[in-house]
Amino acid sequence: MEMGGELKKVLKYWMEGEITSFIKVWLSAYLSLTYCYIAAKLLRSSGARLAAFLPVVCLFIFLPLELHSVHLVGTTGFFLAWLATFKLLLLAFHRGPLSATPPLSLPRFLAVACLPIKLRQGNLYKKDTGRMHRSLLINYSVKGGLFVLMLKVYEYDDRIHPNLIKAIYSFHVYLCLELILAIAAAMARGMVGAELEPQFNEPYLSTSLQDFWGRRWNLMVTRILRPTVYLPVLGWSEGVVGREWAPLPAVVSTFVVSGAMHELIFFYLGRVRPTWEISLFFLLHGFGLAAEIVVKKAVDGRWRLPVPVAKVLTVAFVLVTALWLFFPPLMRCNGDERGLAEVAAVADFIKDVVRALTFTLNP
């Protein structure tokens, strides 16, 4: 992955005001969410709230287009165009994490609205909190080290089989997502002073698609899609196909919406016409998970795969389908090269700062 030309493009973006645009986008987002906070206090009718929130929802869909950096536009699109808009739509109907009892303070409202976090219910003992923080620190330190190691591996990509490079890049994307969301959670913890629930739960240990998507992968998305898509479709489906089979259309519908939102985020990244491979990826997983539910109902616990076999098959299915459908659109818009170039640019910037500080302190 040659990064020289891409690195120059990244530096050019930043010099032309990418960071300034990022600040403006998020300042606009926080001001808009403050307006929504006040509107929710004043308006009790769901229709009035929805009318008040819709301009903000539209704004959040367009705001990421002001950015070009892969990392900045990707995270901003995910946080604003997806999570924040879905949470505002739930709030309009007095539901979701923003409609908490007791009501959230403004700082907590802003943090919960636009960051991928969920406040932990109940109080933790100080000893438990300290143990959890130490465990998370060790976990993220190891994963941060693996992330840096992968960056070194890319320097020898001409000697590595392309399929192996793609597999490494898949793990790289997972680590990048988990570390970015962990940083966002740490920022939110500093803003609101509350303990937060984790966003990933070691997805490479999944024993089924239900386990992967429902309990281990990007849990904030699971928590937001459940009340906005899954439960409404489930309630409607019970009157059509009965309670026993109602989860099937609800599951598939949830994956269809997830695919559409991923298509939007990929559009932010590449600004090219969608090829619908991302939608096909999530549709395939939706039908796969629905089939899994049918099989589990049929065997009714009488038989199950050995855990090691289930883990290998689940991870293999996710990896193979991702390499087939998920990553090609990202690579066609040079998202991988641009992302690596941005990481390299940040690393060079940090090195320059350290050198400058060293020279200042030890002339």
Short mmCIF file of C-alpha atoms in Angstrom, two decimals:
data_model
loop_
_atom_site.label_atom_id
_atom_site.label_comp_id
_atom_site.label_asym_id
_atom_site.label_seq_id
_atom_site.Cartn_x
_atom_site.Cartn_y
_atom_site.Cartn_z
CA MET A 1 0.00 0.00 0.00
CA GLU A 2 1.91 2.98 -1.29
CA MET A 3 1.15 5.95 0.96
CA GLY A 4 3.36 8.73 -0.36
CA GLY A 5 0.86 10.37 -2.69
CA GLU A 6 -2.05 9.79 -0.34
CA LEU A 7 -0.07 11.24 2.57
CA LYS A 8 0.43 14.46 0.60
CA LYS A 9 -3.32 14.60 -0.09
CA VAL A 10 -4.11 14.15 3.59
CA LEU A 11 -1.69 16.86 4.63
CA LYS A 12 -3.17 19.14 1.97
CA TYR A 13 -6.68 18.53 3.31
CA TRP A 14 -5.58 19.34 6.83
CA MET A 15 -3.67 22.44 5.75
CA GLU A 16 -6.71 23.64 3.82
CA GLY A 17 -8.84 23.57 6.95
CA GLU A 18 -10.04 20.00 7.56
CA ILE A 19 -9.64 20.42 11.31
CA THR A 20 -11.39 23.79 11.14
CA SER A 21 -14.27 22.18 9.23
CA PHE A 22 -14.40 19.40 11.82
CA ILE A 23 -14.72 21.93 14.63
CA LYS A 24 -17.45 23.83 12.76
CA VAL A 25 -19.39 20.63 12.07
CA TRP A 26 -19.36 19.55 15.71
CA LEU A 27 -20.10 23.03 17.00
CA SER A 28 -23.15 23.06 14.72
CA ALA A 29 -24.11 19.63 16.02
CA TYR A 30 -23.87 20.65 19.68
CA LEU A 31 -25.86 23.84 19.09
CA SER A 32 -28.53 21.84 17.23
CA LEU A 33 -28.72 19.27 20.01
CA THR A 34 -29.05 22.04 22.60
CA TYR A 35 -32.03 23.31 20.61
CA CYS A 36 -33.50 19.76 20.66
CA TYR A 37 -32.93 19.54 24.42
CA ILE A 38 -34.89 22.75 24.97
CA ALA A 39 -37.60 21.73 22.46
CA ALA A 40 -38.09 18.40 24.26
CA LYS A 41 -38.55 20.28 27.54
CA LEU A 42 -41.18 22.58 26.04
CA LEU A 43 -43.06 20.18 23.74
CA ARG A 44 -44.94 17.15 25.01
CA SER A 45 -46.78 16.14 21.82
CA SER A 46 -44.94 13.56 19.71
CA GLY A 47 -46.05 15.27 16.51
CA ALA A 48 -44.75 18.65 17.66
CA ARG A 49 -41.46 17.14 18.76
CA LEU A 50 -41.04 15.31 15.47
CA ALA A 51 -41.68 18.52 13.51
CA ALA A 52 -39.14 20.34 15.69
CA PHE A 53 -36.48 17.62 15.32
CA LEU A 54 -36.77 16.90 11.58
CA PRO A 55 -34.71 19.96 10.47
CA VAL A 56 -31.91 18.79 12.79
CA VAL A 57 -32.16 15.23 11.42
CA CYS A 58 -31.77 16.60 7.88
CA LEU A 59 -28.84 18.78 8.98
CA PHE A 60 -27.08 15.81 10.56
CA ILE A 61 -27.37 13.84 7.32
CA PHE A 62 -25.64 16.62 5.36
CA LEU A 63 -23.05 17.78 7.92
CA PRO A 64 -20.57 14.92 7.27
CA LEU A 65 -20.29 16.04 3.65
CA GLU A 66 -18.26 19.00 4.92
CA LEU A 67 -15.42 16.63 5.80
CA HIS A 68 -13.01 14.55 3.67
CA SER A 69 -10.67 12.77 6.07
CA VAL A 70 -11.58 9.06 6.25
CA HIS A 71 -11.41 8.94 10.03
CA LEU A 72 -13.17 12.25 10.62
CA VAL A 73 -15.98 11.80 8.09
CA GLY A 74 -16.48 8.13 9.00
CA THR A 75 -16.85 8.75 12.74
CA THR A 76 -18.87 11.94 12.24
CA GLY A 77 -21.24 10.22 9.82
CA PHE A 78 -21.72 7.31 12.22
CA PHE A 79 -22.20 9.50 15.29
CA LEU A 80 -24.46 12.16 13.75
CA ALA A 81 -26.20 10.80 10.63
CA TRP A 82 -26.95 7.44 12.24
CA LEU A 83 -26.86 7.36 16.04
CA ALA A 84 -27.92 10.93 16.81
CA THR A 85 -30.75 10.99 14.26
CA PHE A 86 -32.16 7.65 15.46
CA LYS A 87 -31.97 8.79 19.09
CA LEU A 88 -33.76 12.04 18.24
CA LEU A 89 -36.51 10.15 16.42
CA LEU A 90 -36.97 7.96 19.50
CA LEU A 91 -37.02 11.03 21.74
CA ALA A 92 -39.79 12.52 19.61
CA PHE A 93 -41.97 9.60 20.72
CA HIS A 94 -40.77 9.75 24.37
CA ARG A 95 -38.57 6.68 23.97
CA GLY A 96 -34.90 5.81 23.81
CA PRO A 97 -31.82 6.79 25.82
CA LEU A 98 -32.52 10.53 25.61
CA SER A 99 -35.94 10.10 27.22
CA ALA A 100 -34.53 9.02 30.56
CA THR A 101 -36.06 9.19 34.03
CA PRO A 102 -34.93 11.31 35.79
CA PRO A 103 -34.31 13.66 32.84
CA LEU A 104 -30.73 13.98 31.63
CA SER A 105 -28.78 17.14 32.32
CA LEU A 106 -27.68 19.11 29.24
CA PRO A 107 -24.05 17.78 29.30
CA ARG A 108 -25.29 14.20 29.58
CA PHE A 109 -27.91 14.78 26.90
CA LEU A 110 -25.25 16.08 24.49
CA ALA A 111 -22.91 13.18 25.24
CA VAL A 112 -25.55 10.46 24.95
CA ALA A 113 -27.11 12.02 21.84
CA CYS A 114 -24.05 12.21 19.63
CA LEU A 115 -21.61 9.65 21.04
CA PRO A 116 -21.87 5.84 20.88
CA ILE A 117 -22.36 5.39 24.61
CA LYS A 118 -24.89 4.00 27.05
CA LEU A 119 -24.84 5.07 30.67
CA ARG A 120 -24.41 2.12 33.00
CA GLN A 121 -27.46 1.52 35.16
CA GLY A 122 -26.91 1.40 38.91
CA ASN A 123 -23.87 2.29 40.97
CA LEU A 124 -20.61 0.39 40.97
CA TYR A 125 -18.48 0.01 44.05
CA LYS A 126 -15.22 1.91 43.89
CA LYS A 127 -13.26 -1.35 43.99
CA ASP A 128 -15.26 -2.79 41.07
CA THR A 129 -14.82 0.44 39.10
CA GLY A 130 -11.06 0.43 39.60
CA ARG A 131 -10.79 -3.23 38.61
CA MET A 132 -12.87 -2.61 35.49
CA HIS A 133 -10.74 0.40 34.49
CA ARG A 134 -7.50 -1.58 34.94
CA SER A 135 -8.91 -4.44 32.85
CA LEU A 136 -9.97 -2.04 30.09
CA LEU A 137 -6.58 -0.29 30.17
CA ILE A 138 -4.74 -3.59 29.70
CA ASN A 139 -7.19 -4.69 26.99
CA TYR A 140 -6.89 -1.48 24.96
CA SER A 141 -3.12 -1.30 25.46
CA VAL A 142 -2.73 -4.75 23.93
CA LYS A 143 -5.06 -3.89 21.05
CA GLY A 144 -3.30 -0.57 20.51
CA GLY A 145 -0.01 -2.46 20.27
CA LEU A 146 -1.51 -4.87 17.74
CA PHE A 147 -2.81 -1.90 15.74
CA VAL A 148 0.69 -0.38 15.57
CA LEU A 149 2.16 -3.77 14.65
CA MET A 150 -0.26 -4.08 11.73
CA LEU A 151 0.85 -0.70 10.42
CA LYS A 152 4.38 -2.11 10.24
CA VAL A 153 3.13 -5.23 8.45
CA TYR A 154 1.70 -3.06 5.65
CA GLU A 155 5.24 -1.91 4.85
CA TYR A 156 5.92 -5.45 3.57
CA ASP A 157 2.62 -5.96 1.75
CA ASP A 158 4.43 -6.63 -1.54
CA ARG A 159 5.77 -9.85 0.01
CA ILE A 160 2.44 -11.01 1.46
CA HIS A 161 -0.40 -12.74 -0.40
CA PRO A 162 -3.21 -10.25 -1.24
CA ASN A 163 -5.88 -12.37 0.49
CA LEU A 164 -3.82 -12.46 3.68
CA ILE A 165 -3.42 -8.68 3.51
CA LYS A 166 -7.20 -8.35 3.21
CA ALA A 167 -7.68 -10.62 6.24
CA ILE A 168 -5.21 -8.52 8.22
CA TYR A 169 -7.01 -5.38 7.09
CA SER A 170 -10.31 -6.84 8.35
CA PHE A 171 -8.83 -7.21 11.82
CA HIS A 172 -7.27 -3.77 11.45
CA VAL A 173 -10.72 -2.24 10.81
CA TYR A 174 -12.11 -3.99 13.90
CA LEU A 175 -9.27 -2.69 16.08
CA CYS A 176 -9.62 0.80 14.64
CA LEU A 177 -13.37 0.85 15.36
CA GLU A 178 -12.95 -0.44 18.88
CA LEU A 179 -10.17 2.02 19.72
CA ILE A 180 -12.08 5.00 18.23
CA LEU A 181 -15.22 4.09 20.16
CA ALA A 182 -13.16 3.59 23.33
CA ILE A 183 -11.68 7.07 22.91
CA ALA A 184 -15.18 8.50 22.41
CA ALA A 185 -16.37 6.69 25.54
CA ALA A 186 -13.42 8.03 27.53
CA MET A 187 -14.22 11.55 26.35
CA ALA A 188 -17.84 11.09 27.37
CA ARG A 189 -16.79 9.73 30.75
CA GLY A 190 -14.78 12.90 31.27
CA MET A 191 -17.72 15.07 30.17
CA VAL A 192 -20.49 13.47 32.22
CA GLY A 193 -18.59 11.70 34.99
CA ALA A 194 -20.45 8.41 34.59
CA GLU A 195 -19.56 4.79 34.00
CA LEU A 196 -20.30 3.57 30.48
CA GLU A 197 -21.14 0.19 29.04
CA PRO A 198 -18.60 -1.32 26.59
CA GLN A 199 -19.21 -1.17 22.84
CA PHE A 200 -17.53 -4.46 21.82
CA ASN A 201 -17.40 -7.80 23.58
CA GLU A 202 -14.59 -9.76 21.90
CA PRO A 203 -16.51 -10.52 18.65
CA TYR A 204 -13.86 -13.01 17.50
CA LEU A 205 -15.21 -15.36 20.24
CA SER A 206 -18.72 -15.46 18.74
CA THR A 207 -20.40 -18.87 18.55
CA SER A 208 -23.23 -17.86 16.19
CA LEU A 209 -24.49 -14.95 14.10
CA GLN A 210 -26.96 -14.16 16.89
CA ASP A 211 -24.06 -14.02 19.32
CA PHE A 212 -21.93 -11.90 16.97
CA TRP A 213 -24.53 -9.29 16.01
CA GLY A 214 -26.63 -9.30 19.16
CA ARG A 215 -24.11 -9.55 21.99
CA ARG A 216 -20.61 -8.81 20.73
CA TRP A 217 -20.28 -6.49 17.70
CA ASN A 218 -20.79 -2.70 17.99
CA LEU A 219 -23.40 -3.00 20.72
CA MET A 220 -24.50 0.63 20.47
CA VAL A 221 -25.89 -0.05 16.99
CA THR A 222 -27.72 -3.11 18.33
CA ARG A 223 -29.21 -1.03 21.15
CA ILE A 224 -30.41 1.71 18.80
CA LEU A 225 -31.76 -0.57 16.03
CA ARG A 226 -33.77 -2.68 18.47
CA PRO A 227 -36.26 0.06 19.53
CA THR A 228 -36.26 1.91 16.18
CA VAL A 229 -36.65 -1.04 13.78
CA TYR A 230 -36.76 -4.49 15.38
CA LEU A 231 -39.49 -3.99 17.99
CA PRO A 232 -41.92 -2.02 15.74
CA VAL A 233 -41.62 -4.61 12.94
CA LEU A 234 -41.90 -7.42 15.52
CA GLY A 235 -45.17 -5.97 16.83
CA TRP A 236 -46.57 -5.59 13.32
CA SER A 237 -45.41 -9.07 12.26
CA GLU A 238 -47.12 -10.79 15.19
CA GLY A 239 -50.47 -9.86 13.67
CA VAL A 240 -49.44 -11.19 10.25
CA VAL A 241 -47.38 -14.37 10.79
CA GLY A 242 -47.96 -15.04 14.48
CA ARG A 243 -45.76 -14.63 17.52
CA GLU A 244 -43.59 -17.69 16.82
CA TRP A 245 -42.31 -16.46 13.43
CA ALA A 246 -42.58 -12.70 13.96
CA PRO A 247 -38.83 -12.38 14.80
CA LEU A 248 -37.88 -13.44 11.26
CA PRO A 249 -39.18 -10.38 9.34
CA ALA A 250 -38.09 -8.19 12.25
CA VAL A 251 -34.51 -9.49 11.99
CA VAL A 252 -34.35 -9.12 8.21
CA SER A 253 -35.83 -5.60 8.37
CA THR A 254 -33.25 -4.60 10.96
CA PHE A 255 -30.41 -5.73 8.71
CA VAL A 256 -31.96 -3.94 5.72
CA VAL A 257 -31.93 -0.65 7.66
CA SER A 258 -28.41 -1.32 8.91
CA GLY A 259 -27.29 -1.93 5.33
CA ALA A 260 -28.87 1.34 4.17
CA MET A 261 -27.11 3.30 6.92
CA HIS A 262 -23.78 1.66 6.08
CA GLU A 263 -24.31 2.60 2.42
CA LEU A 264 -24.73 6.21 3.56
CA ILE A 265 -21.51 6.12 5.57
CA PHE A 266 -19.63 4.55 2.65
CA PHE A 267 -20.98 7.33 0.44
CA TYR A 268 -19.51 9.87 2.87
CA LEU A 269 -16.16 8.06 2.59
CA GLY A 270 -16.00 7.74 -1.21
CA ARG A 271 -18.57 10.19 -2.65
CA VAL A 272 -19.35 7.66 -5.40
CA ARG A 273 -22.56 6.02 -6.56
CA PRO A 274 -23.34 3.00 -4.31
CA THR A 275 -22.90 -0.47 -5.76
CA TRP A 276 -25.21 -2.02 -3.09
CA GLU A 277 -22.63 -4.61 -2.12
CA ILE A 278 -22.85 -3.35 1.46
CA SER A 279 -26.63 -3.79 1.45
CA LEU A 280 -26.20 -7.30 0.05
CA PHE A 281 -23.71 -8.11 2.83
CA PHE A 282 -26.20 -7.14 5.55
CA LEU A 283 -29.13 -8.76 3.74
CA LEU A 284 -27.13 -12.00 3.53
CA HIS A 285 -26.39 -11.84 7.25
CA GLY A 286 -30.02 -10.98 8.02
CA PHE A 287 -31.29 -14.05 6.17
CA GLY A 288 -28.46 -16.12 7.68
CA LEU A 289 -29.46 -15.08 11.19
CA ALA A 290 -33.13 -15.76 10.40
CA ALA A 291 -32.18 -19.25 9.16
CA GLU A 292 -30.20 -19.76 12.36
CA ILE A 293 -33.32 -18.94 14.40
CA VAL A 294 -35.38 -21.45 12.40
CA VAL A 295 -32.79 -24.20 12.89
CA LYS A 296 -32.54 -23.53 16.62
CA LYS A 297 -36.34 -23.75 16.92
CA ALA A 298 -36.33 -27.01 14.97
CA VAL A 299 -33.66 -28.78 17.06
CA ASP A 300 -34.99 -27.18 20.28
CA GLY A 301 -31.70 -27.62 22.16
CA ARG A 302 -31.43 -31.34 21.39
CA TRP A 303 -28.24 -30.85 19.40
CA ARG A 304 -25.65 -28.12 18.98
CA LEU A 305 -22.23 -27.71 17.44
CA PRO A 306 -19.17 -28.00 19.69
CA VAL A 307 -18.18 -24.51 20.84
CA PRO A 308 -14.76 -24.46 19.08
CA VAL A 309 -16.37 -25.53 15.79
CA ALA A 310 -19.16 -22.94 16.17
CA LYS A 311 -16.59 -20.20 16.79
CA VAL A 312 -14.53 -21.11 13.73
CA LEU A 313 -17.58 -21.35 11.44
CA THR A 314 -19.05 -18.05 12.68
CA VAL A 315 -15.84 -16.05 12.33
CA ALA A 316 -15.11 -17.68 8.96
CA PHE A 317 -18.57 -16.77 7.64
CA VAL A 318 -18.25 -13.17 8.79
CA LEU A 319 -14.71 -12.83 7.41
CA VAL A 320 -15.40 -14.46 4.03
CA THR A 321 -18.57 -12.46 3.39
CA ALA A 322 -16.83 -9.25 4.51
CA LEU A 323 -13.92 -9.85 2.12
CA TRP A 324 -16.40 -10.63 -0.66
CA LEU A 325 -18.91 -7.78 -0.19
CA PHE A 326 -17.95 -5.34 2.58
CA PHE A 327 -14.34 -4.38 1.90
CA PRO A 328 -14.23 -4.08 -1.93
CA PRO A 329 -16.29 -0.83 -1.98
CA LEU A 330 -14.00 0.60 0.70
CA MET A 331 -10.88 -0.31 -1.23
CA ARG A 332 -12.25 0.97 -4.55
CA CYS A 333 -12.48 4.46 -3.06
CA ASN A 334 -8.95 4.01 -1.64
CA GLY A 335 -10.34 4.15 1.88
CA ASP A 336 -7.65 1.78 3.11
CA GLU A 337 -4.78 3.82 1.65
CA ARG A 338 -6.26 7.14 2.75
CA GLY A 339 -6.85 5.82 6.26
CA LEU A 340 -3.30 4.52 6.57
CA ALA A 341 -1.97 7.79 5.19
CA GLU A 342 -3.88 9.71 7.86
CA VAL A 343 -2.47 7.51 10.60
CA ALA A 344 1.03 8.05 9.19
CA ALA A 345 0.45 11.81 9.06
CA VAL A 346 -0.66 11.87 12.71
CA ALA A 347 2.36 9.77 13.70
CA ASP A 348 4.72 12.15 11.89
CA PHE A 349 3.02 15.13 13.55
CA ILE A 350 3.46 13.56 17.01
CA LYS A 351 7.12 12.83 16.26
CA ASP A 352 7.68 16.45 15.21
CA VAL A 353 6.02 17.71 18.41
CA VAL A 354 8.13 15.38 20.55
CA ARG A 355 11.31 16.52 18.76
CA ALA A 356 10.35 20.17 19.23
CA LEU A 357 9.64 19.67 22.92
CA THR A 358 12.88 17.73 23.39
CA PHE A 359 14.86 20.45 21.67
CA THR A 360 13.15 23.13 23.77
CA LEU A 361 13.80 21.34 27.06
CA ASN A 362 17.33 20.25 26.10
CA PRO A 363 18.76 22.87 23.74
#
